[in-house]
Amino acid sequence: MSIPEVNLVFDEPVQRKKVPKHLADYSPEERREVAKALGLPAFRATQVATHYFSHLADDPQTWSDIPAEMRQSIADQLTPKLIELVRSVTCDNGMTRKDLWKLHDGTLVESVLMRYTDRVTVCISSQAGCGMGCPFCATGQAGLTRNLSAGEITEQIVAAARVCANGELPGGPARLSNIVFMGMGEPLANYNAVVRTLHNIIDPAPDGLGISARSVTVSTVGLVNGIEKLTEEGLAVTLAVSLHTPDDELRDTLVPINSRWKIKEVLAAADAYEKRTGRRYSIEYAMIRDINDQSWRSDLLGRLLKNRNAHVNLIPLNPTPGSKWTASRREDEAEFVRILEGYGVPVTVRDTRGREIDGACGQLAAAEKTRTD
Ligand code: SAH
Ligand code: SF4
């Protein structure tokens, strides 16, 4: 299998230039500079950020602290609409909702909102498509279309927060509590936009949504230089590493980027992340029948993880259309869990929330069942 081209440019290729700039693309200081460059007093940036992140108010006519005649033009310049809802599909009695978004250039991405008894989680996309080429993943099959801007990623989250606040999910108004970067794309291959988004999520009002870092999960295929860079940020977000097998031989084919960074290096980077942030990390493991679900692999995984501060999430494979692979048998899954537990490794099997509305993107059902912290 050929090694996929890895876009490790920590800034941005050509297409981003065409995406309209949004307040969410900038740091709070830059926002004030941008306001000044538009001929506005700097405090207008803070007012608009408050409307955007705290009030989730997308109608500028409600921005009563800004003169009426200025509202629309300020909104056009600082909070242009970057994502347009194409359609929503729901299941689980409306508790799971998948939204399909069209970006300004017609590119389509998805996000999934899931309400549980104790929390509401949104699963967002960081890229349109993905260049990593994992053969079991629907997004990987299509290749990378482009990176999303921080504004485009943040808009998915703010839209989800609005749906919750407006009481659009059954059960009445709620607060968006968890964010997982497990939709389309490899977050660490779009590093700067993802880190800007993390700040937008974590920063307290008026600069961001004020959601705790520990409620945010960044899932990576294992880009070691990206994990190292994220470690330096010192943000206590949860790291999830998509391992899928404990041996390099199989991982070279399931996760082609393994030809560049081997399992040992990926786990060492995750350990360093854990050491710096104090956060236990997750190991994602898609259970593929007769491919990676044998007892000996569970045994090897147990030995690999027994002295690490890691938690295993087993995800029953959601077969992509035409795939020769399918999910593991229940008994094999149970045996896999039993062996891991024998090593004292915490393990959960994810539920398959939203599976029936997962047609277009084979991975968005990868929703956590159990909190990983
Ligand atoms: N690119 C990142 C994040 C997006 S994928 C990553 O790979 O981690 C989110 C999770 O869904 C990953 O663990 C990925 O391996 C898993 N996944 C992808 N396709 C899947 C499928 N068909 N069935 C089950 N899980 C899948
Ligand atoms: Fe990309 Fe993740 Fe899919 Fe692999 S599993 S192709 S890294 S989105």
CSV table of C-alpha atoms and ligand atoms in Angstrom, one decimal:
chain,number,residue,atom,x,y,z
A,1,MET,CA,0.0,0.0,0.0
A,2,SER,CA,1.4,3.4,-0.9
A,3,ILE,CA,2.1,5.8,1.9
A,4,PRO,CA,-0.4,8.7,1.9
A,5,GLU,CA,0.8,12.2,1.5
A,6,VAL,CA,0.7,13.7,4.9
A,7,ASN,CA,-0.1,17.3,5.2
A,8,LEU,CA,1.9,18.3,8.1
A,9,VAL,CA,2.1,21.9,7.2
A,10,PHE,CA,1.1,23.5,10.4
A,11,ASP,CA,-0.3,26.4,8.5
A,12,GLU,CA,-2.5,26.3,5.6
A,13,PRO,CA,-2.6,25.5,1.9
A,14,VAL,CA,-4.1,27.6,-0.7
A,15,GLN,CA,-7.8,27.0,-0.3
A,16,ARG,CA,-8.2,28.6,3.1
A,17,LYS,CA,-7.5,32.0,1.5
A,18,LYS,CA,-10.9,31.8,-0.1
A,19,VAL,CA,-12.8,31.1,3.1
A,20,PRO,CA,-14.2,34.4,4.5
A,21,LYS,CA,-12.4,35.4,7.7
A,22,HIS,CA,-14.4,35.1,10.9
A,23,LEU,CA,-13.9,36.3,14.4
A,24,ALA,CA,-13.3,32.6,15.4
A,25,ASP,CA,-10.2,32.5,13.2
A,26,TYR,CA,-8.4,35.0,15.5
A,27,SER,CA,-7.1,35.2,19.1
A,28,PRO,CA,-8.9,37.7,21.3
A,29,GLU,CA,-6.1,40.2,20.8
A,30,GLU,CA,-6.2,39.8,17.0
A,31,ARG,CA,-10.0,40.3,17.1
A,32,ARG,CA,-9.5,43.7,18.6
A,33,GLU,CA,-6.9,44.5,16.0
A,34,VAL,CA,-9.2,43.4,13.2
A,35,ALA,CA,-12.0,45.6,14.6
A,36,LYS,CA,-9.6,48.6,14.6
A,37,ALA,CA,-8.5,47.8,11.0
A,38,LEU,CA,-12.2,47.9,10.1
A,39,GLY,CA,-12.4,51.4,11.6
A,40,LEU,CA,-14.2,50.2,14.8
A,41,PRO,CA,-13.3,50.7,18.4
A,42,ALA,CA,-11.6,47.6,19.8
A,43,PHE,CA,-14.4,47.0,22.3
A,44,ARG,CA,-16.8,46.2,19.4
A,45,ALA,CA,-14.8,42.9,18.9
A,46,THR,CA,-15.5,42.0,22.5
A,47,GLN,CA,-19.2,42.8,22.2
A,48,VAL,CA,-19.5,40.7,19.1
A,49,ALA,CA,-17.6,37.8,20.7
A,50,THR,CA,-20.0,38.0,23.6
A,51,HIS,CA,-23.0,37.8,21.3
A,52,TYR,CA,-21.4,34.9,19.4
A,53,PHE,CA,-20.0,32.7,22.1
A,54,SER,CA,-22.1,33.6,25.2
A,55,HIS,CA,-25.5,34.5,23.8
A,56,LEU,CA,-25.2,32.3,20.7
A,57,ALA,CA,-27.1,35.1,19.0
A,58,ASP,CA,-26.8,34.8,15.2
A,59,ASP,CA,-29.3,37.6,14.4
A,60,PRO,CA,-27.4,40.9,14.6
A,61,GLN,CA,-30.6,42.8,15.1
A,62,THR,CA,-30.6,41.4,18.7
A,63,TRP,CA,-27.2,42.9,19.4
A,64,SER,CA,-28.7,45.8,21.4
A,65,ASP,CA,-25.4,47.3,22.6
A,66,ILE,CA,-24.4,48.0,19.0
A,67,PRO,CA,-26.0,50.9,17.1
A,68,ALA,CA,-28.8,49.4,14.9
A,69,GLU,CA,-27.5,50.8,11.7
A,70,MET,CA,-24.1,49.2,12.2
A,71,ARG,CA,-25.2,45.7,13.3
A,72,GLN,CA,-25.5,44.0,9.9
A,73,SER,CA,-22.3,45.3,8.5
A,74,ILE,CA,-20.3,44.4,11.6
A,75,ALA,CA,-21.9,40.9,11.5
A,76,ASP,CA,-21.0,40.5,7.9
A,77,GLN,CA,-17.4,41.4,8.6
A,78,LEU,CA,-16.8,39.6,11.9
A,79,THR,CA,-19.3,36.7,11.9
A,80,PRO,CA,-20.0,35.9,8.3
A,81,LYS,CA,-22.1,32.7,7.9
A,82,LEU,CA,-19.6,30.0,7.0
A,83,ILE,CA,-21.8,26.9,7.2
A,84,GLU,CA,-25.2,26.4,5.9
A,85,LEU,CA,-27.4,23.5,7.0
A,86,VAL,CA,-28.3,21.2,4.1
A,87,ARG,CA,-30.3,18.7,6.1
A,88,SER,CA,-30.6,17.0,9.5
A,89,VAL,CA,-31.3,13.4,10.0
A,90,THR,CA,-32.3,12.1,13.4
A,91,CYS,CA,-32.6,8.7,15.2
A,92,ASP,CA,-32.8,7.4,18.7
A,93,ASN,CA,-36.1,9.3,19.1
A,94,GLY,CA,-34.4,12.5,18.2
A,95,MET,CA,-31.6,12.1,20.7
A,96,THR,CA,-29.1,11.7,17.9
A,97,ARG,CA,-29.0,14.2,15.1
A,98,LYS,CA,-26.6,14.3,12.2
A,99,ASP,CA,-26.3,17.6,10.4
A,100,LEU,CA,-24.9,18.0,6.9
A,101,TRP,CA,-23.3,21.4,6.3
A,102,LYS,CA,-22.4,23.1,3.1
A,103,LEU,CA,-19.4,25.4,3.2
A,104,HIS,CA,-19.0,28.6,1.1
A,105,ASP,CA,-17.4,26.7,-1.8
A,106,GLY,CA,-20.0,23.9,-1.8
A,107,THR,CA,-17.8,21.5,0.2
A,108,LEU,CA,-19.9,19.2,2.4
A,109,VAL,CA,-19.1,18.2,6.0
A,110,GLU,CA,-21.0,16.5,8.8
A,111,SER,CA,-21.4,16.9,12.5
A,112,VAL,CA,-23.4,14.6,14.9
A,113,LEU,CA,-25.1,15.8,18.1
A,114,MET,CA,-25.9,13.2,20.8
A,115,ARG,CA,-27.9,13.7,23.9
A,116,TYR,CA,-27.3,11.4,26.8
A,117,THR,CA,-28.9,11.4,30.3
A,118,ASP,CA,-26.0,13.4,31.7
A,119,ARG,CA,-24.4,15.2,28.8
A,120,VAL,CA,-24.7,16.4,25.2
A,121,THR,CA,-21.8,15.6,22.9
A,122,VAL,CA,-21.1,17.0,19.5
A,123,CYS,CA,-18.8,15.1,17.1
A,124,ILE,CA,-17.3,17.6,14.6
A,125,SER,CA,-15.3,17.5,11.4
A,126,SER,CA,-11.9,19.2,11.2
A,127,GLN,CA,-11.2,18.6,7.5
A,128,ALA,CA,-13.4,17.9,4.4
A,129,GLY,CA,-12.2,14.3,3.7
A,130,CYS,CA,-8.9,13.0,5.0
A,131,GLY,CA,-5.6,12.2,3.5
A,132,MET,CA,-4.6,9.4,5.8
A,133,GLY,CA,-6.2,6.6,3.7
A,134,CYS,CA,-7.2,4.2,6.5
A,135,PRO,CA,-8.9,1.4,4.4
A,136,PHE,CA,-11.8,0.8,6.8
A,137,CYS,CA,-12.9,4.4,7.0
A,138,ALA,CA,-15.3,6.1,4.6
A,139,THR,CA,-13.7,9.5,5.0
A,140,GLY,CA,-10.3,8.0,4.2
A,141,GLN,CA,-11.6,6.5,1.0
A,142,ALA,CA,-12.5,9.8,-0.5
A,143,GLY,CA,-9.1,11.5,0.2
A,144,LEU,CA,-8.6,15.0,1.4
A,145,THR,CA,-10.6,17.8,-0.1
A,146,ARG,CA,-9.3,20.6,2.1
A,147,ASN,CA,-8.6,21.8,5.6
A,148,LEU,CA,-11.4,23.6,7.4
A,149,SER,CA,-10.7,27.0,8.8
A,150,ALA,CA,-11.0,27.6,12.6
A,151,GLY,CA,-14.2,29.5,11.8
A,152,GLU,CA,-15.7,26.6,9.9
A,153,ILE,CA,-14.9,24.1,12.7
A,154,THR,CA,-16.0,26.5,15.5
A,155,GLU,CA,-19.3,27.2,13.6
A,156,GLN,CA,-20.2,23.5,13.9
A,157,ILE,CA,-19.8,23.7,17.6
A,158,VAL,CA,-21.6,27.0,18.1
A,159,ALA,CA,-24.5,25.7,15.9
A,160,ALA,CA,-24.7,22.6,18.2
A,161,ALA,CA,-24.6,24.8,21.3
A,162,ARG,CA,-27.5,26.8,19.8
A,163,VAL,CA,-29.6,23.7,19.0
A,164,CYS,CA,-29.1,22.6,22.7
A,165,ALA,CA,-29.9,26.0,24.1
A,166,ASN,CA,-33.0,26.4,21.9
A,167,GLY,CA,-34.4,23.2,23.2
A,168,GLU,CA,-34.4,21.6,19.8
A,169,LEU,CA,-33.5,18.2,21.2
A,170,PRO,CA,-36.1,16.2,23.0
A,171,GLY,CA,-36.0,16.8,26.7
A,172,GLY,CA,-35.9,20.6,26.6
A,173,PRO,CA,-33.1,23.2,26.6
A,174,ALA,CA,-29.7,21.8,27.5
A,175,ARG,CA,-26.0,22.9,27.6
A,176,LEU,CA,-23.6,21.5,25.1
A,177,SER,CA,-21.1,19.7,27.4
A,178,ASN,CA,-18.7,17.6,25.3
A,179,ILE,CA,-16.9,18.0,22.0
A,180,VAL,CA,-15.1,15.2,20.2
A,181,PHE,CA,-12.9,15.7,17.1
A,182,MET,CA,-14.0,12.4,15.6
A,183,GLY,CA,-15.9,13.5,12.5
A,184,MET,CA,-14.3,13.8,9.2
A,185,GLY,CA,-10.6,14.5,9.0
A,186,GLU,CA,-7.4,14.2,11.0
A,187,PRO,CA,-7.3,17.1,13.4
A,188,LEU,CA,-3.5,17.2,13.9
A,189,ALA,CA,-3.0,17.5,10.1
A,190,ASN,CA,-4.9,20.8,10.4
A,191,TYR,CA,-3.0,21.8,13.5
A,192,ASN,CA,-3.3,25.6,13.7
A,193,ALA,CA,-7.1,25.7,12.9
A,194,VAL,CA,-7.7,23.0,15.5
A,195,VAL,CA,-5.7,24.6,18.2
A,196,ARG,CA,-7.4,28.0,17.6
A,197,THR,CA,-10.7,26.1,17.8
A,198,LEU,CA,-9.7,24.5,21.1
A,199,HIS,CA,-9.1,28.0,22.5
A,200,ASN,CA,-12.5,29.1,21.2
A,201,ILE,CA,-14.0,26.1,23.1
A,202,ILE,CA,-12.1,26.5,26.3
A,203,ASP,CA,-11.6,30.2,26.8
A,204,PRO,CA,-14.1,31.7,29.3
A,205,ALA,CA,-16.6,34.4,28.2
A,206,PRO,CA,-16.3,36.7,26.4
A,207,ASP,CA,-13.5,35.1,24.4
A,208,GLY,CA,-14.9,31.6,24.0
A,209,LEU,CA,-17.5,29.1,25.0
A,210,GLY,CA,-16.1,28.3,28.4
A,211,ILE,CA,-16.4,24.6,28.1
A,212,SER,CA,-13.8,22.7,30.3
A,213,ALA,CA,-10.8,21.2,28.4
A,214,ARG,CA,-11.4,17.8,30.0
A,215,SER,CA,-14.7,17.6,28.1
A,216,VAL,CA,-13.0,17.9,24.8
A,217,THR,CA,-11.4,14.9,23.0
A,218,VAL,CA,-9.0,15.2,20.1
A,219,SER,CA,-8.7,11.9,18.2
A,220,THR,CA,-5.6,11.3,16.1
A,221,VAL,CA,-4.4,8.6,13.8
A,222,GLY,CA,-1.0,9.0,15.5
A,223,LEU,CA,0.8,12.0,14.0
A,224,VAL,CA,3.7,12.0,16.4
A,225,ASN,CA,4.9,15.5,15.6
A,226,GLY,CA,1.4,16.8,16.0
A,227,ILE,CA,1.0,15.1,19.4
A,228,GLU,CA,4.3,16.6,20.5
A,229,LYS,CA,3.3,20.1,19.4
A,230,LEU,CA,-0.1,19.7,21.2
A,231,THR,CA,1.8,18.6,24.4
A,232,GLU,CA,3.6,21.9,24.3
A,233,GLU,CA,0.3,23.8,24.2
A,234,GLY,CA,-0.4,22.6,27.7
A,235,LEU,CA,-4.1,22.3,27.1
A,236,ALA,CA,-5.7,19.6,29.2
A,237,VAL,CA,-7.9,18.2,26.5
A,238,THR,CA,-8.3,14.4,26.3
A,239,LEU,CA,-6.1,12.8,23.7
A,240,ALA,CA,-7.5,9.7,21.8
A,241,VAL,CA,-5.1,7.7,19.7
A,242,SER,CA,-6.5,5.4,17.0
A,243,LEU,CA,-4.3,2.4,17.4
A,244,HIS,CA,-6.5,-0.5,16.1
A,245,THR,CA,-3.9,-3.1,16.6
A,246,PRO,CA,-0.8,-3.7,18.9
A,247,ASP,CA,1.5,-4.9,16.1
A,248,ASP,CA,3.2,-2.8,13.5
A,249,GLU,CA,2.8,-5.4,10.7
A,250,LEU,CA,-1.0,-5.2,10.7
A,251,ARG,CA,-1.1,-1.5,11.6
A,252,ASP,CA,1.0,-0.7,8.5
A,253,THR,CA,-2.0,-1.8,6.5
A,254,LEU,CA,-4.9,-0.6,8.7
A,255,VAL,CA,-3.3,2.8,9.4
A,256,PRO,CA,-0.9,3.6,6.5
A,257,ILE,CA,0.7,6.5,8.4
A,258,ASN,CA,2.2,3.7,10.6
A,259,SER,CA,4.9,3.4,8.0
A,260,ARG,CA,6.1,6.8,9.2
A,261,TRP,CA,5.6,6.6,12.9
A,262,LYS,CA,5.6,3.1,14.6
A,263,ILE,CA,3.4,2.1,17.5
A,264,LYS,CA,6.3,2.5,20.0
A,265,GLU,CA,6.8,6.1,18.9
A,266,VAL,CA,3.1,6.9,19.0
A,267,LEU,CA,2.6,5.5,22.5
A,268,ALA,CA,5.8,7.3,23.7
A,269,ALA,CA,4.3,10.6,22.4
A,270,ALA,CA,0.9,9.8,24.1
A,271,ASP,CA,2.8,9.0,27.4
A,272,ALA,CA,4.6,12.4,27.2
A,273,TYR,CA,1.2,14.1,26.6
A,274,GLU,CA,-0.2,12.3,29.7
A,275,LYS,CA,2.8,13.3,31.8
A,276,ARG,CA,2.5,16.9,30.8
A,277,THR,CA,-1.3,17.3,31.1
A,278,GLY,CA,-2.1,14.6,33.8
A,279,ARG,CA,-4.8,13.4,31.5
A,280,ARG,CA,-5.3,9.7,30.9
A,281,TYR,CA,-5.5,9.1,27.2
A,282,SER,CA,-7.8,6.8,25.1
A,283,ILE,CA,-6.8,4.1,22.7
A,284,GLU,CA,-9.3,3.8,19.9
A,285,TYR,CA,-9.7,0.2,18.6
A,286,ALA,CA,-12.1,-0.6,15.8
A,287,MET,CA,-13.0,-4.2,16.2
A,288,ILE,CA,-12.8,-5.9,12.8
A,289,ARG,CA,-13.9,-9.5,12.5
A,290,ASP,CA,-10.9,-11.9,12.1
A,291,ILE,CA,-8.6,-9.1,11.3
A,292,ASN,CA,-7.6,-7.5,14.6
A,293,ASP,CA,-9.8,-9.2,17.2
A,294,GLN,CA,-7.9,-12.3,18.0
A,295,SER,CA,-7.1,-13.2,21.6
A,296,TRP,CA,-3.4,-13.0,21.0
A,297,ARG,CA,-3.7,-9.4,19.9
A,298,SER,CA,-5.7,-8.6,23.0
A,299,ASP,CA,-2.9,-10.2,25.0
A,300,LEU,CA,-0.3,-8.2,23.2
A,301,LEU,CA,-2.3,-5.0,23.7
A,302,GLY,CA,-2.8,-5.7,27.4
A,303,ARG,CA,1.0,-6.1,27.8
A,304,LEU,CA,1.6,-2.9,25.9
A,305,LEU,CA,-0.8,-0.9,28.0
A,306,LYS,CA,-0.7,-2.4,31.5
A,307,ASN,CA,1.7,0.1,32.9
A,308,ARG,CA,0.3,3.1,31.0
A,309,ASN,CA,-2.3,5.6,32.0
A,310,ALA,CA,-4.6,4.7,29.1
A,311,HIS,CA,-8.1,3.5,28.6
A,312,VAL,CA,-9.2,1.4,25.6
A,313,ASN,CA,-12.3,2.2,23.6
A,314,LEU,CA,-13.4,-0.7,21.5
A,315,ILE,CA,-15.6,0.5,18.5
A,316,PRO,CA,-17.5,-2.2,16.6
A,317,LEU,CA,-16.6,-1.7,13.0
A,318,ASN,CA,-19.2,0.2,11.0
A,319,PRO,CA,-18.6,-1.4,7.6
A,320,THR,CA,-18.3,1.1,4.8
A,321,PRO,CA,-20.3,0.4,1.6
A,322,GLY,CA,-18.7,-2.4,-0.3
A,323,SER,CA,-16.3,-3.3,2.5
A,324,LYS,CA,-15.2,-6.9,2.8
A,325,TRP,CA,-14.8,-6.3,6.5
A,326,THR,CA,-17.4,-6.4,9.2
A,327,ALA,CA,-17.7,-6.0,13.0
A,328,SER,CA,-16.4,-8.7,15.4
A,329,ARG,CA,-18.5,-11.5,16.7
A,330,ARG,CA,-20.0,-10.7,20.2
A,331,GLU,CA,-18.1,-13.7,21.7
A,332,ASP,CA,-14.7,-12.5,20.3
A,333,GLU,CA,-15.4,-9.0,21.5
A,334,ALA,CA,-16.2,-10.3,25.0
A,335,GLU,CA,-13.0,-12.4,25.1
A,336,PHE,CA,-11.0,-9.4,23.9
A,337,VAL,CA,-12.4,-7.4,26.8
A,338,ARG,CA,-11.8,-10.1,29.3
A,339,ILE,CA,-8.2,-10.5,28.4
A,340,LEU,CA,-7.5,-6.7,28.6
A,341,GLU,CA,-9.2,-6.5,31.9
A,342,GLY,CA,-7.0,-9.3,33.1
A,343,TYR,CA,-4.1,-6.9,32.6
A,344,GLY,CA,-5.9,-4.3,34.6
A,345,VAL,CA,-6.4,-2.1,31.5
A,346,PRO,CA,-9.7,-0.1,31.7
A,347,VAL,CA,-11.8,-0.9,28.6
A,348,THR,CA,-15.2,0.1,27.3
A,349,VAL,CA,-17.2,-0.9,24.2
A,350,ARG,CA,-18.7,2.0,22.5
A,351,ASP,CA,-22.4,2.0,21.7
A,352,THR,CA,-23.4,2.4,18.1
A,353,ARG,CA,-25.3,5.7,18.5
A,354,GLY,CA,-26.5,7.0,15.2
A,355,ARG,CA,-25.5,4.0,13.2
A,356,GLU,CA,-28.6,3.9,11.1
A,357,ILE,CA,-28.1,7.5,10.0
A,358,ASP,CA,-24.4,7.0,9.3
A,359,GLY,CA,-24.8,6.2,5.6
A,360,ALA,CA,-22.7,9.0,4.1
A,361,CYS,CA,-19.8,8.9,6.5
A,362,GLY,CA,-18.7,5.5,7.8
A,363,GLN,CA,-17.2,6.8,11.0
A,364,LEU,CA,-19.5,9.3,12.6
A,365,ALA,CA,-21.2,6.7,14.7
A,366,ALA,CA,-18.0,6.4,16.7
A,367,ALA,CA,-19.7,8.0,19.6
A,368,GLU,CA,-18.6,7.4,23.1
A,369,LYS,CA,-20.8,5.4,25.4
A,370,THR,CA,-18.9,5.9,28.5
A,371,ARG,CA,-17.1,9.0,29.7
A,372,THR,CA,-13.4,8.5,29.4
A,373,ASP,CA,-12.5,10.7,32.3
B,1,SAH,N1,-8.7,11.0,12.0
B,1,SAH,C1,-8.9,10.9,13.4
B,1,SAH,C2,-10.3,11.3,13.9
B,1,SAH,C3,-11.5,11.0,13.1
B,1,SAH,S1,-11.9,9.3,13.0
B,1,SAH,C4,-8.6,9.4,13.8
B,1,SAH,O1,-8.5,8.6,12.9
B,1,SAH,O2,-8.5,9.2,15.0
B,1,SAH,C5,-12.6,9.0,14.6
B,1,SAH,C6,-12.6,7.5,15.0
B,1,SAH,O3,-13.4,6.7,14.2
B,1,SAH,C7,-11.2,6.9,14.8
B,1,SAH,O4,-10.8,6.2,15.9
B,1,SAH,C8,-11.3,6.0,13.6
B,1,SAH,O5,-10.4,5.0,13.5
B,1,SAH,C9,-12.7,5.5,13.8
B,1,SAH,N2,-13.3,5.0,12.6
B,1,SAH,C10,-13.1,5.3,11.3
B,1,SAH,N3,-13.9,4.6,10.4
B,1,SAH,C11,-14.5,3.7,11.2
B,1,SAH,C12,-15.4,2.6,10.9
B,1,SAH,N4,-15.8,2.3,9.7
B,1,SAH,N5,-15.9,1.9,12.0
B,1,SAH,C13,-15.6,2.2,13.2
B,1,SAH,N6,-14.7,3.2,13.6
B,1,SAH,C14,-14.2,3.9,12.6
B,2,SF4,FE1,-8.6,9.9,8.4
B,2,SF4,FE2,-9.2,9.1,10.8
B,2,SF4,FE3,-10.5,8.1,8.7
B,2,SF4,FE4,-7.9,7.4,9.1
B,2,SF4,S1,-9.7,6.9,10.4
B,2,SF4,S2,-8.8,8.0,7.2
B,2,SF4,S3,-7.1,9.3,9.9
B,2,SF4,S4,-10.5,10.2,9.4
